[in-house]
Short mmCIF file of C-alpha atoms in Angstrom, two decimals:
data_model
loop_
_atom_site.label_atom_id
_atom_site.label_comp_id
_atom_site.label_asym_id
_atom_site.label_seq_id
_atom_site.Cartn_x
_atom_site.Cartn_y
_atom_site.Cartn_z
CA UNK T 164 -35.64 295.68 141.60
CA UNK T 165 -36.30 292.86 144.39
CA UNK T 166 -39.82 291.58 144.90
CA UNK T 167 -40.47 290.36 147.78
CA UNK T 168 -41.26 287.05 146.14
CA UNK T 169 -37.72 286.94 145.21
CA UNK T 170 -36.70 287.44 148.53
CA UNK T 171 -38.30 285.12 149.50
CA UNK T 172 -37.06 282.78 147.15
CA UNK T 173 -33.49 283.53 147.68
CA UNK T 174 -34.35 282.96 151.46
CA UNK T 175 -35.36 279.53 150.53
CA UNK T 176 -32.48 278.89 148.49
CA UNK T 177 -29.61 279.81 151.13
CA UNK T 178 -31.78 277.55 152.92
CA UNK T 179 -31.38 274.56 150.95
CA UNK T 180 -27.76 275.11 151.04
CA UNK T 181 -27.22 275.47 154.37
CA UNK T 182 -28.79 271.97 154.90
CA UNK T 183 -27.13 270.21 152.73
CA UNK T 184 -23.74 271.59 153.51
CA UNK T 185 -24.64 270.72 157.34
CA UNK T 186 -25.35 266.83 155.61
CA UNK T 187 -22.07 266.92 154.09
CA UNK T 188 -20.02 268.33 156.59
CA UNK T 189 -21.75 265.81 158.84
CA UNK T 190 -20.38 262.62 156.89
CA UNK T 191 -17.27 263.89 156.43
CA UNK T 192 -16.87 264.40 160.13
CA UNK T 193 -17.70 260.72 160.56
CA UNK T 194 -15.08 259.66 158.11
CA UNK T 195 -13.05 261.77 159.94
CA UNK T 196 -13.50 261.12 163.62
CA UNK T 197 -11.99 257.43 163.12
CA UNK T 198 -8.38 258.83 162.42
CA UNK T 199 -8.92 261.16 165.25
CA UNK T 200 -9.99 258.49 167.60
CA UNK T 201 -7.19 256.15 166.86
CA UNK T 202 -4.47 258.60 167.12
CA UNK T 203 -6.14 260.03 170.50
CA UNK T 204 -5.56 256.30 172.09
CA UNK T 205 -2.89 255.06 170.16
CA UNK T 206 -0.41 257.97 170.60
CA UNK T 207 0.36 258.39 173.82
CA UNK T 208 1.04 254.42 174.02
CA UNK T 209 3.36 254.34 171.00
CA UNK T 210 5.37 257.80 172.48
CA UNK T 211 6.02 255.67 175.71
CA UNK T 212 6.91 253.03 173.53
CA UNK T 213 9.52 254.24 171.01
CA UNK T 214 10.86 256.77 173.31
CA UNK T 215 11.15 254.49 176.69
CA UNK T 216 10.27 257.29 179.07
CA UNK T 217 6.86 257.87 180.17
CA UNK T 218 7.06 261.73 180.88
CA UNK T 219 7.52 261.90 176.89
CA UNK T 220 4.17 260.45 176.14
CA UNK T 221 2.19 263.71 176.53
CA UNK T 222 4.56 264.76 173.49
CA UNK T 223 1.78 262.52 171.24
CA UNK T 224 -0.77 264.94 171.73
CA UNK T 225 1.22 267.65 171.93
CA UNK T 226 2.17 267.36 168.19
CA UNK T 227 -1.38 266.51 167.25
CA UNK T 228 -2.59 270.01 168.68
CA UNK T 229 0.65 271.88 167.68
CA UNK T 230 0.26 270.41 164.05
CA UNK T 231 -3.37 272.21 164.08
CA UNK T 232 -1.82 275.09 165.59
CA UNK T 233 0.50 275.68 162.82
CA UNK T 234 -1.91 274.81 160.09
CA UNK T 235 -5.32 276.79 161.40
CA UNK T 236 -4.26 280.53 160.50
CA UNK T 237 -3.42 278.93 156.85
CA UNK T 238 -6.15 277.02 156.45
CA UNK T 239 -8.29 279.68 157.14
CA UNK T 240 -6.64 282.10 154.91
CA UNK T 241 -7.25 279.32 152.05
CA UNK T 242 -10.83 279.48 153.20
CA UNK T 243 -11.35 282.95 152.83
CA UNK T 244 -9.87 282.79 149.44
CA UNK T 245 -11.11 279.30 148.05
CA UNK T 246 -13.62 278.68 150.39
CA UNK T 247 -14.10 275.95 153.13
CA UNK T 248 -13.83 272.94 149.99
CA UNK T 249 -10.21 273.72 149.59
CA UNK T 250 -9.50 273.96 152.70
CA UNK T 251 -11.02 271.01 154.15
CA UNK T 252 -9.70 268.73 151.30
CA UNK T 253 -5.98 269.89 151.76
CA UNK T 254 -6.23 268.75 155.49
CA UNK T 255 -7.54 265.42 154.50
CA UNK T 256 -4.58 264.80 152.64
CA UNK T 257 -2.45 266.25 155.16
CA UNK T 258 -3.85 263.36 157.54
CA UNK T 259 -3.11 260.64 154.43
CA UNK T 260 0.55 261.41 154.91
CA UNK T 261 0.74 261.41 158.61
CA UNK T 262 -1.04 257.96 159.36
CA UNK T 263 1.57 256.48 156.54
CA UNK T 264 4.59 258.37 158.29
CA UNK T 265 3.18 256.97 161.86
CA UNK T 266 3.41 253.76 160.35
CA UNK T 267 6.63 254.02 159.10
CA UNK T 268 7.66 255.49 162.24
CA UNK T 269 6.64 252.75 164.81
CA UNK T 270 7.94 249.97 162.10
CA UNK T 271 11.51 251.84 162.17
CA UNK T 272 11.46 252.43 165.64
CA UNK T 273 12.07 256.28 165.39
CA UNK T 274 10.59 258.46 167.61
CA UNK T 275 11.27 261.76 165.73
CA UNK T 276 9.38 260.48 162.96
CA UNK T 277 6.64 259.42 164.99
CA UNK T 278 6.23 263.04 166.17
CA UNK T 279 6.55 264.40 162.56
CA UNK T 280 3.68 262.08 161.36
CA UNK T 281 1.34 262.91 164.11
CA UNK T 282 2.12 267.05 163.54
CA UNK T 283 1.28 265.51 159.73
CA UNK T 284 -2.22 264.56 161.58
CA UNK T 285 -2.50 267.29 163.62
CA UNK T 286 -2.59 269.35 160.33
CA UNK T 287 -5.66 267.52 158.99
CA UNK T 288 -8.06 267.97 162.54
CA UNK T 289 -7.44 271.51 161.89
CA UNK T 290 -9.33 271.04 159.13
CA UNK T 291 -11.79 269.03 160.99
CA UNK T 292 -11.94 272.14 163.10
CA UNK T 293 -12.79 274.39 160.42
CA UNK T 294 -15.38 271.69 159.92
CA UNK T 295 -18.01 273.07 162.73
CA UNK T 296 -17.36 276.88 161.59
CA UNK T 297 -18.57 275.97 157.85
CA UNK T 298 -21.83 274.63 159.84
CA UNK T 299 -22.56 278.64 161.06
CA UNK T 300 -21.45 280.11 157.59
CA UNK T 301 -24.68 279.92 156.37
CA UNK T 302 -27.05 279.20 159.50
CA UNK T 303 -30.35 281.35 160.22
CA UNK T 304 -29.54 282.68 163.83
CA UNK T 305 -32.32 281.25 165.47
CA UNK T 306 -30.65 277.40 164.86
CA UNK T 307 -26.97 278.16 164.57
CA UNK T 308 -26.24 276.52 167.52
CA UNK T 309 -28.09 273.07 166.45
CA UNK T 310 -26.58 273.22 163.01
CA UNK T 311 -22.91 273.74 164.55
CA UNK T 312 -24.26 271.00 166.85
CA UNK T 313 -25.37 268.46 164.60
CA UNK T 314 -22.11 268.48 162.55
CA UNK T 315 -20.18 268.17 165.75
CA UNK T 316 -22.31 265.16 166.27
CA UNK T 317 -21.50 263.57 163.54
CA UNK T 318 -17.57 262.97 164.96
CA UNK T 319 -19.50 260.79 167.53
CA UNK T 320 -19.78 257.56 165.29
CA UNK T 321 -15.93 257.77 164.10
CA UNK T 322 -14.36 258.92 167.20
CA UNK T 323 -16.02 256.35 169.76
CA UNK T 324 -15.46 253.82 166.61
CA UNK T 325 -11.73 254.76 166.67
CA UNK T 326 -10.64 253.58 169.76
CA UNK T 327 -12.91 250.72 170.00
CA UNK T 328 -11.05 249.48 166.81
CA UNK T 329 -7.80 248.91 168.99
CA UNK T 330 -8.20 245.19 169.49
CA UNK T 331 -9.46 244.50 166.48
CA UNK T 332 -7.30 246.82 164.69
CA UNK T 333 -4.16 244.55 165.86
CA UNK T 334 -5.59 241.52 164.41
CA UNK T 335 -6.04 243.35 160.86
CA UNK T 336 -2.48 244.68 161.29
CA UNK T 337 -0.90 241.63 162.05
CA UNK T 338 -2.62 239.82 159.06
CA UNK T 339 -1.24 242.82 157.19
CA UNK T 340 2.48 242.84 158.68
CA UNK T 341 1.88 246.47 160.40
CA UNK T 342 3.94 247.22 163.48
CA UNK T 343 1.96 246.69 166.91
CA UNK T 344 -0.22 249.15 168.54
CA UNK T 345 -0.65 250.98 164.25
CA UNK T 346 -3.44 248.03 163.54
CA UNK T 347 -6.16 250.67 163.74
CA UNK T 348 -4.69 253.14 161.44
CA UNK T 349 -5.53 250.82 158.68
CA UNK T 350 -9.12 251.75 159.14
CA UNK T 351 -8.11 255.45 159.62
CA UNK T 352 -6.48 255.18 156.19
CA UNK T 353 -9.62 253.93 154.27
CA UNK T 354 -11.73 256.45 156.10
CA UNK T 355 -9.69 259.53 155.67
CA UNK T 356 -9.31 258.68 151.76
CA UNK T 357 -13.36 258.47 151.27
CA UNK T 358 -13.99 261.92 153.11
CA UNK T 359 -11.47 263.70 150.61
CA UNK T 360 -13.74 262.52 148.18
CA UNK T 361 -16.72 263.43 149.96
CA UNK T 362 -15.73 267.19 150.07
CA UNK T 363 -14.46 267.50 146.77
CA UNK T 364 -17.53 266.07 145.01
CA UNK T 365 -20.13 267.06 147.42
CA UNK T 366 -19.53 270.25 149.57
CA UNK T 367 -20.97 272.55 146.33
CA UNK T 368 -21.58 275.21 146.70
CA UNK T 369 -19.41 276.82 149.10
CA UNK T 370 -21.10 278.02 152.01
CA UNK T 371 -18.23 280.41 152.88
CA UNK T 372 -18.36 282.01 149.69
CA UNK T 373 -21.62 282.27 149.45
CA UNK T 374 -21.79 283.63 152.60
CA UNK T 375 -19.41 286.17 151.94
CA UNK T 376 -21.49 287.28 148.59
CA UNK T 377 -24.43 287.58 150.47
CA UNK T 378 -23.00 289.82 153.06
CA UNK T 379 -21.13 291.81 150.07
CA UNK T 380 -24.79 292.53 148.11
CA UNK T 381 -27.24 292.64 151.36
CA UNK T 382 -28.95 289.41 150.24
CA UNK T 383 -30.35 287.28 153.19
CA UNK T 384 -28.83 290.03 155.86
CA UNK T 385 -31.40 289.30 158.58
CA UNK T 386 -31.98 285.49 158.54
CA UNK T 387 -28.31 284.11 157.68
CA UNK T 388 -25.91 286.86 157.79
CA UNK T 389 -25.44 288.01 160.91
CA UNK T 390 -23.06 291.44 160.93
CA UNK T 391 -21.99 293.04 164.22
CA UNK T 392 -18.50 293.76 165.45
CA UNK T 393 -18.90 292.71 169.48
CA UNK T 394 -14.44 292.28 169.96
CA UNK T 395 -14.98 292.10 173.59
CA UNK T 396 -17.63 288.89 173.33
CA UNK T 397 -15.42 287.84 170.61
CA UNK T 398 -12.30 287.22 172.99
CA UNK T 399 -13.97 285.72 175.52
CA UNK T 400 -15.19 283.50 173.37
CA UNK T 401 -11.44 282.84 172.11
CA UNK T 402 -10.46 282.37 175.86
CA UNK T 403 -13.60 280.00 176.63
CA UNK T 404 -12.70 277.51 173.68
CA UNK T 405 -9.19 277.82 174.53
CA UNK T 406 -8.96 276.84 178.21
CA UNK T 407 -11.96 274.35 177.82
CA UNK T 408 -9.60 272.58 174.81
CA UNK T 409 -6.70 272.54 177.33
CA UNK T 410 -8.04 271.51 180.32
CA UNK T 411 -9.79 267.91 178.25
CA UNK T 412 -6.76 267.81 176.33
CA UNK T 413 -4.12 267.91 179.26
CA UNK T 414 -6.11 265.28 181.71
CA UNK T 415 -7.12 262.78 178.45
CA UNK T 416 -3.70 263.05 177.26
CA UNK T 417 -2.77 261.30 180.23
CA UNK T 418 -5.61 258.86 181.31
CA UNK T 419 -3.94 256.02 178.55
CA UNK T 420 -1.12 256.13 180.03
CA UNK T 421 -2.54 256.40 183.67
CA UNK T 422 -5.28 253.44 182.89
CA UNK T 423 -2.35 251.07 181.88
CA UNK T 424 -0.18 251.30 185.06
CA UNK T 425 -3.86 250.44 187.16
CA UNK T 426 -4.43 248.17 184.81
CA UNK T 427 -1.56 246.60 182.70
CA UNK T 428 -3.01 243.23 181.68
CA UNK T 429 -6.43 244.53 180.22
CA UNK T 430 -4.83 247.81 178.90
CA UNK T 431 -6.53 248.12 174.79
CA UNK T 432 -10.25 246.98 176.32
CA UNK T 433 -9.81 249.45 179.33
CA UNK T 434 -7.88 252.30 177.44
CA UNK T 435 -10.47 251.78 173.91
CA UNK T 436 -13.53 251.66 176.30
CA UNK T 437 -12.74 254.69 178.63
CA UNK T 438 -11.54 257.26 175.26
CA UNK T 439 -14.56 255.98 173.65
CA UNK T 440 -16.74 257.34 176.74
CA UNK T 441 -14.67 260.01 176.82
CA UNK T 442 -15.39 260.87 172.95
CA UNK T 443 -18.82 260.01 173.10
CA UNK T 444 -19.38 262.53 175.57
CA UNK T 445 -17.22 264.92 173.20
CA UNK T 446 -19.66 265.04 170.74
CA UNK T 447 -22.72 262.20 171.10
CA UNK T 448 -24.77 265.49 173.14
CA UNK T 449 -23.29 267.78 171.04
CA UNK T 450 -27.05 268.65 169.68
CA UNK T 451 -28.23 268.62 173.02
CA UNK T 452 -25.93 271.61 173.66
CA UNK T 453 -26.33 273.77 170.65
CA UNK T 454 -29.91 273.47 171.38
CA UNK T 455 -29.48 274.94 175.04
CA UNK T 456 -27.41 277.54 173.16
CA UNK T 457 -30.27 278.81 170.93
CA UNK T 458 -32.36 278.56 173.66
CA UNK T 459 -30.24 279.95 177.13
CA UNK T 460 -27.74 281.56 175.13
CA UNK T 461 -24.25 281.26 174.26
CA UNK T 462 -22.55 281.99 177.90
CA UNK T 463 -24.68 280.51 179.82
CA UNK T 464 -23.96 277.19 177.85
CA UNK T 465 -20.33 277.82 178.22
CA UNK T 466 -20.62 277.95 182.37
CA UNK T 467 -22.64 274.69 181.88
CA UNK T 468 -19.36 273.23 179.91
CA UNK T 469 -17.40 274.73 183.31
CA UNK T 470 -19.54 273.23 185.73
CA UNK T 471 -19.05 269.27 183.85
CA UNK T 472 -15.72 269.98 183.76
CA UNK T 473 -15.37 271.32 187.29
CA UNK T 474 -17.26 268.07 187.91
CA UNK T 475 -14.93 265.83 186.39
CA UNK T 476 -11.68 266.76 187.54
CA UNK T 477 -12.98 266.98 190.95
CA UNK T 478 -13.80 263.44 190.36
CA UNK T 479 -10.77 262.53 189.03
CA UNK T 480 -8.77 264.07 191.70
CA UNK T 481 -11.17 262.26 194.78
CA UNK T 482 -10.50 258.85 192.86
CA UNK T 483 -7.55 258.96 190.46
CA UNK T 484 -6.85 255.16 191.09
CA UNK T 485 -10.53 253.85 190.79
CA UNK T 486 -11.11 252.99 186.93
CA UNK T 487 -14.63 253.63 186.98
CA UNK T 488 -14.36 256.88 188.59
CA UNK T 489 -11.93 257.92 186.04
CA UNK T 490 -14.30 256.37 183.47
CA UNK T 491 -17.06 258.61 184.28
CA UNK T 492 -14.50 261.69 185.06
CA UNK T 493 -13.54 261.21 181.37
CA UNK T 494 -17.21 260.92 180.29
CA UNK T 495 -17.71 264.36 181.93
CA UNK T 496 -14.61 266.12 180.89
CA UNK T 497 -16.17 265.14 177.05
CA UNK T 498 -19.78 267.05 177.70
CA UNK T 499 -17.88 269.63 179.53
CA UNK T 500 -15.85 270.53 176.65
CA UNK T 501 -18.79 269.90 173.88
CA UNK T 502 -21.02 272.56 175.43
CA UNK T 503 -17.99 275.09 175.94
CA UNK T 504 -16.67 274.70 172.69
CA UNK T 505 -20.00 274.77 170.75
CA UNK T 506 -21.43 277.55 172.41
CA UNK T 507 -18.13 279.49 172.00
CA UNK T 508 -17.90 278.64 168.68
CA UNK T 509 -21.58 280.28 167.97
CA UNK T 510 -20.70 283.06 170.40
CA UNK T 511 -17.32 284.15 168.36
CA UNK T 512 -19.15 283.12 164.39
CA UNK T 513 -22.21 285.93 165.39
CA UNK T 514 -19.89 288.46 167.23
CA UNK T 515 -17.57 288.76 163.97
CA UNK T 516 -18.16 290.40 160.57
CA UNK T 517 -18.68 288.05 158.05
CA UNK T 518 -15.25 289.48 156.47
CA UNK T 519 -13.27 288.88 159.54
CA UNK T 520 -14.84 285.36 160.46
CA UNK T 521 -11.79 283.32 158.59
CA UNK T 522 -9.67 285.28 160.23
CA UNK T 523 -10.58 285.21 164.09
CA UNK T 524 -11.56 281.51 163.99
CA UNK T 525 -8.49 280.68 162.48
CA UNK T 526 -6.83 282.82 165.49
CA UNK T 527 -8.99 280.88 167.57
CA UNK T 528 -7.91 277.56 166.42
CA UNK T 529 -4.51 278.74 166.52
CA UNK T 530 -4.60 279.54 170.19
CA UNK T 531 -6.48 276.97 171.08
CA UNK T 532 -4.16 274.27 169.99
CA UNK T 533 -1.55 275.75 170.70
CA UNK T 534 -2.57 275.76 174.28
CA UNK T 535 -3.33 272.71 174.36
CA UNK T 536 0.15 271.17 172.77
CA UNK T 537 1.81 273.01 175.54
CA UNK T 538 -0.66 271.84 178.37
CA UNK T 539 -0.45 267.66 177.13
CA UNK T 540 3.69 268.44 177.18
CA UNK T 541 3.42 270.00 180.88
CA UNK T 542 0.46 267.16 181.74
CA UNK T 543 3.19 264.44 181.44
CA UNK T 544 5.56 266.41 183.79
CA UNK T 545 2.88 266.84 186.44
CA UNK T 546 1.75 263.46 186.31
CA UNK T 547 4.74 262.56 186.80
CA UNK T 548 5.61 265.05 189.92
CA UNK T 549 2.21 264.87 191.80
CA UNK T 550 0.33 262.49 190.27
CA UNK T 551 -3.29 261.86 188.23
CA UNK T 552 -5.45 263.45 190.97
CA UNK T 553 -2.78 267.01 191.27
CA UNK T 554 -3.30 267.18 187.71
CA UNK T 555 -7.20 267.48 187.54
CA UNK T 556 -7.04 270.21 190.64
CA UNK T 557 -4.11 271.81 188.22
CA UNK T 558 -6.63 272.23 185.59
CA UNK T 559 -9.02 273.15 187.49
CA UNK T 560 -8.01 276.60 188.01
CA UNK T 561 -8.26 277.57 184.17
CA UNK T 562 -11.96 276.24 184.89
CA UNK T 563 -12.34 278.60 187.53
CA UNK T 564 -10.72 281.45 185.69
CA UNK T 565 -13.57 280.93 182.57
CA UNK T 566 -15.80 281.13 184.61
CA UNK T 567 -14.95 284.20 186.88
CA UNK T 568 -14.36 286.01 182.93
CA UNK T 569 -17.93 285.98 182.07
CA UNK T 570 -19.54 288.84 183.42
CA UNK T 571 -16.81 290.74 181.24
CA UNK T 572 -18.28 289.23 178.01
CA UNK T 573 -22.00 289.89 179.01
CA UNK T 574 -20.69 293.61 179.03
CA UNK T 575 -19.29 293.18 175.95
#
């Protein structure tokens, strides 16, 4: 029989490993952030480049987002049965091959490739992805939001560090013989390589696993395992994540391309500066937000994300040819998507049975990248048709349609 002594005990244990997966998962986010940074500035540039035609560049992040699609239902099957390790050590490697076949690509000349290598890179952000739902496998429900929070933090030092790497990144790949505008991947390469090892040595034990025994024997029900069935609150939360992920990822798939027709002789400092805004404000308030979601609650943090975003492609579409109106759009669109995506994230981890979690948030990674390969294909067309400004007030309407959705969750 349990004493309560031993409850206690146990209490503390789950505890312990719930912070030190949330350390873990936090370096291995800033390992990972770098490749995810470079690839954010450098692809739309090296689409344009190898392909000639300017309406093709969306098709960089396109392939980024449609390689998580493909990969985020799988991943998160291997989750469920190995647990989050596995998982988040197969994407790593996925990413290994896809910076090498980017490489290869832009050397060669051969746009196909190019795409294939970025898909290849696509593959290991959606294990980045699962990266924020092993932060709530484990969390007590009072700080889920500022554990999910914290690890999406962590992105903040690689992500602003990727593009900022541009310049020097071309100086390091021209010592080294690497085709223009791939400089930075070198760093990606190193930094990718030490966060596989990271997760294989480090990310014991499992906190998906363990999660799932302690929701299979009743252990640590109350203060970490969190089981209700709320499908209604679950969608929304699917449809919140999804159109905030579209609406960032449509207008920042663009704004390289868009900052080096205003300005063409300073393009890698303006380009590295304004993504590295734009990613700072991603994920450097990240804790801010999961705090606010503890404390206001998961929608009304999500309507905060609609209001920064409403903000920022208003602003974009006032000034689309001002750079420092675009700069602090972009900063916007970042915090706008952080405090959708983390609240939405808690909202859909404690509406799900622990059982089902794998599942849904691989469905919600799925449709969420999806989405958002389809919107950066269709953002290159509008820009092209009506401009930088008509495609902020385009994706403005999914804004407004989150937002008019949330009295339906609340129900739910």
């Amino acid at each position: 029989m349990t004493t309560a002594a031993d409850a206690a005990l146990d209490q503390a244990a789950v505890a312990a490993v719930q912070r030190r997966t949330v350390r873990v998962l936090a370096a291995g986010q800033v390992l990972g952030g770098i490749a995810f940074g470079a690839t954010v500035s450098l692809g739309a540039l090296l689409a344009a480049d190898l392909s000639g035609q300017d309406a093709l560049s969306g098709l960089a992040t396109a392939s980024v987002t449609l390689g998580a699609s493909l990969c985020a239902i799988p991943l998160a099957r291997l989750a469920a049965r190995r647990g989050r390790r596995v998982a988040l050590t197969l994407g790593n490697l996925f990413a290994l091959v896809g910076i090498a076949v980017v490489i290869t690509a832009a050397a060669l000349r051969l746009f196909p490739l190019l795409l294939l290598g970025v898909v290849l890179i696509g593959a290991g952000n959606a294990g980045n992805l699962q990266s924020r739902f092993a932060a709530t496998d484990l969390a007590d429900t009072a700080r889920r939001g500022r554990d999910l929070g914290t690890v999406v933090w962590a992105t903040t030092v690689g992500a602003v560090a990727g593009p900022l790497l541009l310049t020097p990144g071309e100086a390091v790949g021209a010592a080294l013989g690497m085709p223009p505008l791939t400089g930075s991947y070198a760093f990606s390469i190193v930094a990718q390589a030490a966060a596989f090892g990271l997760y294989v040595v480090a990310l014991r034990p499992d906190p998906l696993l363990t999660a799932q025994r302690l929701a299979r024997s009743g252990e640590a029900r109350r203060e970490h395992i969190v089981e209700v069935d709320r499908p209604v609150a679950a969608r929304y939360a699917i449809f919140a994540v999804a159109g905030s992920h579209v609406v960032m990822a449509s207008v920042m798939a663009m704004t390289p391309l868009h900052l080096s027709h205003l300005a063409p002789e300073h393009v890698t400092i303006v380009v590295g500066t304004t993504i590295a805004l734009h990613v700072f404000g991603m994920y450097g308030l990240s804790p801010m937000f999961g705090l606010l979601a503890d404390r206001a609650g998961r929608i009304a943090t999500i309507l905060v994300g609609q209001a920064l975003l409403a903000a920022s492609l208003v602003l974009a579409a006032i000034s689309p040819d001002d750079q420092w109106a675009v700069l602090v759009a972009l900063f916007l669109l970042g915090a706008g998507w952080s405090a959708a995506t983390i609240a939405g994230a808690a909202l859909l981890t404690e509406s799900t049975l622990t059982a089902q979690r794998p599942r849904r948030q691989g469905v919600s990674d799925t449709i969420m990248t999806f989405s958002a390969a389809v919107g950066a294909v269709l953002a290159g067309l509008v820009l092209s048709w009506i401009g930088y400004g008509g495609l902020a007030l385009v994706a403005l309407v999914i804004v407004v349609t989150v937002t008019v959705l949330a009295p339906y969750a609340r129900r739910g």
